[in-house]
PDB file of C-alpha atoms in Angstrom:
ATOM      1  CA  MET A 101      11.406  27.118  86.148  1.00 54.00           C
ATOM      2  CA  ALA A 102      11.469  30.650  87.439  1.00 57.00           C
ATOM      3  CA  HIS A 103      14.305  31.549  85.091  1.00 56.00           C
ATOM      4  CA  LEU A 104      12.059  30.702  82.075  1.00 55.00           C
ATOM      5  CA  LEU A 105       9.722  33.529  82.993  1.00 56.00           C
ATOM      6  CA  ASN A 106      12.529  36.060  82.613  1.00 56.00           C
ATOM      7  CA  THR A 107      13.720  34.582  79.318  1.00 54.00           C
ATOM      8  CA  SER A 108      12.830  36.490  76.195  1.00 54.00           C
ATOM      9  CA  PHE A 109      12.544  34.889  72.780  1.00 54.00           C
ATOM     10  CA  ILE A 110      13.092  38.199  71.024  1.00 57.00           C
ATOM     11  CA  PRO A 111      16.757  38.735  70.128  1.00 58.00           C
ATOM     12  CA  GLY A 112      18.498  41.348  72.226  1.00 59.00           C
ATOM     13  CA  SER A 113      20.729  44.152  71.011  1.00 59.00           C
ATOM     14  CA  ARG A 114      23.905  42.119  71.617  1.00 60.00           C
ATOM     15  CA  THR A 115      22.603  39.258  69.454  1.00 57.00           C
ATOM     16  CA  LEU A 116      21.584  41.631  66.701  1.00 56.00           C
ATOM     17  CA  ALA A 117      25.035  43.223  66.708  1.00 59.00           C
ATOM     18  CA  ARG A 118      26.613  39.855  65.880  1.00 61.00           C
ATOM     19  CA  ILE A 119      24.441  39.300  62.738  1.00 56.00           C
ATOM     20  CA  PRO A 120      26.261  40.521  59.604  1.00 57.00           C
ATOM     21  CA  THR A 121      24.561  43.396  57.867  1.00 56.00           C
ATOM     22  CA  THR A 122      25.759  42.771  54.335  1.00 52.00           C
ATOM     23  CA  PRO A 123      22.923  43.282  51.923  1.00 52.00           C
ATOM     24  CA  VAL A 124      21.691  40.241  50.074  1.00 47.00           C
ATOM     25  CA  LEU A 125      20.595  40.785  46.501  1.00 48.00           C
ATOM     26  CA  ILE A 126      17.802  38.628  45.248  1.00 46.00           C
ATOM     27  CA  SER A 127      17.535  38.335  41.514  1.00 46.00           C
ATOM     28  CA  CYS A 128      14.015  38.291  40.156  1.00 46.00           C
ATOM     29  CA  ARG A 129      15.041  37.742  36.542  1.00 49.00           C
ATOM     30  CA  ARG A 130      14.906  34.303  35.030  1.00 50.00           C
ATOM     31  CA  SER A 131      17.994  33.112  33.280  1.00 45.00           C
ATOM     32  CA  SER A 132      16.072  31.684  30.328  1.00 46.00           C
ATOM     33  CA  ARG A 133      13.058  33.029  28.562  1.00 46.00           C
ATOM     34  CA  SER A 134      10.024  30.818  28.545  1.00 42.00           C
ATOM     35  CA  GLN A 135       8.207  30.412  25.281  1.00 46.00           C
ATOM     36  CA  VAL A 136       4.461  30.338  25.120  1.00 45.00           C
ATOM     37  CA  GLN A 137       3.569  27.052  23.524  1.00 56.00           C
ATOM     38  CA  ALA A 138       0.388  26.099  21.784  1.00 59.00           C
ATOM     39  CA  LYS A 139      -2.261  24.481  23.879  1.00 82.00           C
ATOM     40  CA  ILE A 140      -4.144  21.663  22.287  1.00 84.00           C
ATOM     41  CA  ARG A 141      -6.720  20.349  24.699  1.00 86.00           C
ATOM     42  CA  GLU A 142      -8.656  17.120  24.570  1.00 87.00           C
ATOM     43  CA  ILE A 143     -12.427  16.981  24.872  1.00 88.00           C
ATOM     44  CA  PHE A 144     -13.142  13.888  26.930  1.00 89.00           C
ATOM     45  CA  MET A 145     -16.126  11.551  27.033  1.00 89.00           C
ATOM     46  CA  PRO A 146     -17.841  12.675  30.248  1.00 88.00           C
ATOM     47  CA  ALA A 147     -19.379  10.412  32.877  1.00 87.00           C
ATOM     48  CA  LEU A 148     -22.997  11.551  32.690  1.00 85.00           C
ATOM     49  CA  SER A 149     -24.090   9.158  35.435  1.00 84.00           C
ATOM     50  CA  SER A 150     -22.437   7.140  38.166  1.00 85.00           C
ATOM     51  CA  THR A 151     -23.064   3.882  36.281  1.00 86.00           C
ATOM     52  CA  MET A 152     -21.912   5.094  32.853  1.00 86.00           C
ATOM     53  CA  THR A 153     -18.882   3.236  31.494  1.00 88.00           C
ATOM     54  CA  GLU A 154     -19.099   4.305  27.843  1.00 89.00           C
ATOM     55  CA  GLY A 155     -21.024   6.793  25.757  1.00 90.00           C
ATOM     56  CA  LYS A 156     -22.292   6.922  22.201  1.00 91.00           C
ATOM     57  CA  ILE A 157     -21.877  10.029  20.056  1.00 92.00           C
ATOM     58  CA  VAL A 158     -25.382  10.855  18.826  1.00 92.00           C
ATOM     59  CA  SER A 159     -24.417  13.951  16.833  1.00 92.00           C
ATOM     60  CA  TRP A 160     -21.793  16.659  16.632  1.00 92.00           C
ATOM     61  CA  ILE A 161     -23.332  20.115  17.043  1.00 93.00           C
ATOM     62  CA  LYS A 162     -20.131  21.773  15.825  1.00 91.00           C
ATOM     63  CA  SER A 163     -17.882  20.664  12.990  1.00 88.00           C
ATOM     64  CA  GLU A 164     -14.109  20.730  12.560  1.00 89.00           C
ATOM     65  CA  GLY A 165     -12.727  24.256  12.286  1.00 87.00           C
ATOM     66  CA  ASP A 166     -15.654  25.931  14.100  1.00 90.00           C
ATOM     67  CA  LYS A 167     -14.861  28.556  16.748  1.00 91.00           C
ATOM     68  CA  LEU A 168     -16.016  27.546  20.219  1.00 90.00           C
ATOM     69  CA  SER A 169     -16.670  29.627  23.303  1.00 90.00           C
ATOM     70  CA  LYS A 170     -16.530  28.420  26.887  1.00 90.00           C
ATOM     71  CA  GLY A 171     -19.863  26.836  27.859  1.00 90.00           C
ATOM     72  CA  GLU A 172     -20.976  26.224  24.267  1.00 91.00           C
ATOM     73  CA  SER A 173     -22.485  22.829  23.363  1.00 91.00           C
ATOM     74  CA  VAL A 174     -20.236  20.757  21.130  1.00 92.00           C
ATOM     75  CA  VAL A 175     -21.648  17.227  20.972  1.00 92.00           C
ATOM     76  CA  VAL A 176     -24.702  15.200  21.996  1.00 92.00           C
ATOM     77  CA  VAL A 177     -23.791  12.061  23.948  1.00 91.00           C
ATOM     78  CA  GLU A 178     -26.077   9.113  24.692  1.00 89.00           C
ATOM     79  CA  SER A 179     -25.545   7.470  28.054  1.00 82.00           C
ATOM     80  CA  ASP A 180     -27.328   4.458  29.474  1.00 78.00           C
ATOM     81  CA  LYS A 181     -30.075   6.775  30.743  1.00 79.00           C
ATOM     82  CA  ALA A 182     -30.448   9.849  28.504  1.00 84.00           C
ATOM     83  CA  ASP A 183     -29.074  11.999  25.692  1.00 87.00           C
ATOM     84  CA  MET A 184     -27.184  15.071  26.897  1.00 89.00           C
ATOM     85  CA  ASP A 185     -25.301  17.999  25.370  1.00 90.00           C
ATOM     86  CA  VAL A 186     -21.617  18.232  26.265  1.00 89.00           C
ATOM     87  CA  GLU A 187     -20.148  21.719  26.640  1.00 90.00           C
ATOM     88  CA  THR A 188     -16.584  22.916  26.227  1.00 88.00           C
ATOM     89  CA  PHE A 189     -14.651  24.371  29.150  1.00 89.00           C
ATOM     90  CA  TYR A 190     -12.314  26.485  26.996  1.00 88.00           C
ATOM     91  CA  ASP A 191     -12.368  28.943  24.107  1.00 90.00           C
ATOM     92  CA  GLY A 192     -10.784  27.794  20.868  1.00 89.00           C
ATOM     93  CA  TYR A 193     -11.377  25.928  17.634  1.00 89.00           C
ATOM     94  CA  LEU A 194     -12.669  22.386  17.181  1.00 89.00           C
ATOM     95  CA  ALA A 195      -9.545  21.034  15.530  1.00 87.00           C
ATOM     96  CA  SER A 196     -10.226  17.333  15.133  1.00 87.00           C
ATOM     97  CA  ILE A 197     -13.103  14.949  15.791  1.00 89.00           C
ATOM     98  CA  MET A 198     -11.653  11.642  16.964  1.00 90.00           C
ATOM     99  CA  VAL A 199     -14.924   9.693  17.431  1.00 90.00           C
ATOM    100  CA  GLU A 200     -17.468  10.081  14.636  1.00 90.00           C
ATOM    101  CA  GLU A 201     -21.268  10.117  14.999  1.00 92.00           C
ATOM    102  CA  GLY A 202     -22.551   6.715  16.042  1.00 91.00           C
ATOM    103  CA  GLY A 203     -19.192   5.810  17.553  1.00 92.00           C
ATOM    104  CA  VAL A 204     -18.791   4.570  21.114  1.00 91.00           C
ATOM    105  CA  ALA A 205     -16.021   5.688  23.471  1.00 90.00           C
ATOM    106  CA  PRO A 206     -15.188   4.763  27.074  1.00 91.00           C
ATOM    107  CA  VAL A 207     -15.617   7.401  29.772  1.00 90.00           C
ATOM    108  CA  GLY A 208     -12.519   9.580  30.057  1.00 90.00           C
ATOM    109  CA  SER A 209     -11.193   8.912  26.561  1.00 90.00           C
ATOM    110  CA  ALA A 210     -10.588  11.758  24.115  1.00 89.00           C
ATOM    111  CA  ILE A 211     -13.374  12.276  21.578  1.00 91.00           C
ATOM    112  CA  ALA A 212     -12.074  15.516  20.011  1.00 90.00           C
ATOM    113  CA  LEU A 213      -9.215  18.023  20.110  1.00 88.00           C
ATOM    114  CA  LEU A 214      -9.565  21.744  20.783  1.00 88.00           C
ATOM    115  CA  ALA A 215      -6.902  24.208  19.544  1.00 86.00           C
ATOM    116  CA  GLU A 216      -6.455  27.729  20.937  1.00 86.00           C
ATOM    117  CA  THR A 217      -5.813  29.347  17.534  1.00 83.00           C
ATOM    118  CA  GLN A 218      -6.515  28.513  13.906  1.00 78.00           C
ATOM    119  CA  ASP A 219      -2.782  28.081  13.298  1.00 78.00           C
ATOM    120  CA  GLU A 220      -2.725  25.129  15.711  1.00 78.00           C
ATOM    121  CA  ILE A 221      -5.486  23.175  13.943  1.00 79.00           C
ATOM    122  CA  ALA A 222      -3.019  21.404  11.621  1.00 78.00           C
ATOM    123  CA  GLU A 223      -0.852  20.438  14.606  1.00 77.00           C
ATOM    124  CA  ALA A 224      -3.919  19.084  16.423  1.00 75.00           C
ATOM    125  CA  LYS A 225      -4.973  17.040  13.388  1.00 74.00           C
ATOM    126  CA  ALA A 226      -1.486  15.538  13.219  1.00 76.00           C
ATOM    127  CA  LYS A 227      -1.709  14.694  16.911  1.00 74.00           C
ATOM    128  CA  ALA A 228      -5.115  13.072  16.370  1.00 69.00           C
ATOM    129  CA  THR A 229      -3.887  10.870  13.532  1.00 71.00           C
ATOM    130  CA  SER A 230      -0.788   9.826  15.468  1.00 67.00           C
ATOM    131  CA  SER A 231      -2.747   8.976  18.627  1.00 63.00           C
ATOM    132  CA  SER A 232      -5.429   6.967  16.865  1.00 55.00           C
ATOM    133  CA  SER A 233      -4.255   3.468  16.140  1.00 46.00           C
ATOM    134  CA  PRO A 234      -5.350   1.712  12.951  1.00 43.00           C
ATOM    135  CA  PRO A 235      -7.990  -0.968  13.452  1.00 40.00           C
ATOM    136  CA  GLN A 236      -6.482  -4.383  13.878  1.00 37.00           C
ATOM    137  CA  GLU A 237      -7.675  -7.076  11.538  1.00 37.00           C
ATOM    138  CA  THR A 238      -8.571 -10.396  13.078  1.00 34.00           C
ATOM    139  CA  LYS A 239      -7.989 -13.483  10.984  1.00 39.00           C
ATOM    140  CA  ILE A 240     -10.705 -16.103  11.054  1.00 40.00           C
ATOM    141  CA  PRO A 241      -9.480 -19.699  10.967  1.00 42.00           C
ATOM    142  CA  GLU A 242     -10.590 -21.656   7.892  1.00 45.00           C
ATOM    143  CA  ASN A 243     -12.595 -24.154   9.930  1.00 46.00           C
ATOM    144  CA  ALA A 244     -14.583 -21.380  11.688  1.00 45.00           C
ATOM    145  CA  ALA A 245     -15.970 -19.864   8.462  1.00 46.00           C
ATOM    146  CA  PRO A 246     -18.351 -22.759   7.562  1.00 46.00           C
ATOM    147  CA  ALA A 247     -19.816 -22.755  11.075  1.00 45.00           C
ATOM    148  CA  ALA A 248     -20.758 -19.084  10.752  1.00 45.00           C
ATOM    149  CA  ALA A 249     -22.511 -19.592   7.387  1.00 44.00           C
ATOM    150  CA  PRO A 250     -25.412 -21.809   8.629  1.00 44.00           C
ATOM    151  CA  LYS A 251     -26.043 -19.395  11.478  1.00 45.00           C
ATOM    152  CA  ALA A 252     -26.326 -16.510   8.997  1.00 42.00           C
ATOM    153  CA  ALA A 253     -28.692 -18.578   6.832  1.00 41.00           C
ATOM    154  CA  ALA A 254     -30.946 -19.234   9.827  1.00 40.00           C
ATOM    155  CA  VAL A 255     -31.140 -15.518  10.560  1.00 41.00           C
ATOM    156  CA  ALA A 256     -31.923 -14.731   6.916  1.00 42.00           C
ATOM    157  CA  ALA A 257     -34.670 -17.384   6.846  1.00 42.00           C
ATOM    158  CA  ALA A 258     -36.550 -15.771   9.747  1.00 42.00           C
ATOM    159  CA  PRO A 259     -39.855 -14.335   8.453  1.00 42.00           C
ATOM    160  CA  VAL A 260     -40.415 -10.594   8.535  1.00 44.00           C
ATOM    161  CA  VAL A 261     -43.563  -9.931  10.565  1.00 42.00           C
ATOM    162  CA  SER A 262     -44.261  -6.329   9.619  1.00 44.00           C
ATOM    163  CA  SER A 263     -43.085  -4.346   6.613  1.00 45.00           C
ATOM    164  CA  THR A 264     -44.016  -0.972   8.132  1.00 49.00           C
ATOM    165  CA  HIS A 265     -42.367   0.655  11.106  1.00 49.00           C
ATOM    166  CA  PRO A 266     -44.552   0.577  14.263  1.00 46.00           C
ATOM    167  CA  ALA A 267     -44.050   4.305  14.808  1.00 47.00           C
ATOM    168  CA  SER A 268     -45.667   5.071  11.436  1.00 48.00           C
ATOM    169  CA  GLU A 269     -48.862   3.181  12.304  1.00 52.00           C
ATOM    170  CA  GLY A 270     -51.548   5.494  13.613  1.00 52.00           C
ATOM    171  CA  GLY A 271     -49.077   8.046  14.973  1.00 53.00           C
ATOM    172  CA  LYS A 272     -47.940   5.812  17.854  1.00 64.00           C
ATOM    173  CA  ARG A 273     -44.587   6.823  19.273  1.00 69.00           C
ATOM    174  CA  ILE A 274     -42.328   4.406  21.071  1.00 74.00           C
ATOM    175  CA  VAL A 275     -41.027   6.005  24.228  1.00 80.00           C
ATOM    176  CA  ALA A 276     -38.017   4.253  25.721  1.00 81.00           C
ATOM    177  CA  SER A 277     -34.734   5.225  27.330  1.00 83.00           C
ATOM    178  CA  PRO A 278     -31.516   4.741  25.360  1.00 83.00           C
ATOM    179  CA  TYR A 279     -30.621   1.825  27.641  1.00 84.00           C
ATOM    180  CA  ALA A 280     -33.981   0.142  26.929  1.00 84.00           C
ATOM    181  CA  LYS A 281     -33.468   0.642  23.182  1.00 84.00           C
ATOM    182  CA  LYS A 282     -29.952  -0.818  23.410  1.00 86.00           C
ATOM    183  CA  LEU A 283     -31.169  -3.794  25.440  1.00 86.00           C
ATOM    184  CA  ALA A 284     -34.043  -4.417  23.021  1.00 87.00           C
ATOM    185  CA  LYS A 285     -31.633  -4.305  20.094  1.00 87.00           C
ATOM    186  CA  GLU A 286     -29.271  -6.792  21.785  1.00 90.00           C
ATOM    187  CA  LEU A 287     -32.144  -9.153  22.617  1.00 90.00           C
ATOM    188  CA  LYS A 288     -33.735  -8.626  19.173  1.00 89.00           C
ATOM    189  CA  VAL A 289     -37.041  -7.482  20.656  1.00 88.00           C
ATOM    190  CA  GLU A 290     -39.292  -4.922  18.977  1.00 84.00           C
ATOM    191  CA  LEU A 291     -40.381  -2.228  21.409  1.00 81.00           C
ATOM    192  CA  GLY A 292     -43.592  -1.508  19.490  1.00 76.00           C
ATOM    193  CA  GLN A 293     -45.211  -4.844  20.383  1.00 70.00           C
TER     194      GLN A 293
END
């Protein structure tokens, strides 16, 4: 153990004399030139709350071809709790809108494409059309069609209670969250009553 105290971990002159002193050249040049490629970025449907699974596009603030700056509002999205503006994180041009106003998209899916330059807008539009799949038609069996007809007749026979909109009566305004409006629509309940 005593011999460890006298041991040095720094190389001595004899050790250094044995190391070859040939210079090593390090090349900093790359063998191939890298090309700067166009960046087409996707604008995603954001998760505006922890419970949000999909969002509805209320309106597009910008239209296709408009120049965008970082932090600028692009679209208004309706979540289950509120309507919020969505901002862009990059500078560029709004190349293609993939989900139109009134459309619904799951959280994390692309709703638009952003191109860095105007020259890339055509490329982004081509990418948008190739990534969007055509809607699939569902065939209804012949025996299912007559069953749907009486149901539609029953809905059409329901009497209309009021011909005027409740909001136009006496200046009353219906205040409800988007989720409450959606739920009322699904349950066919008028919020004004």
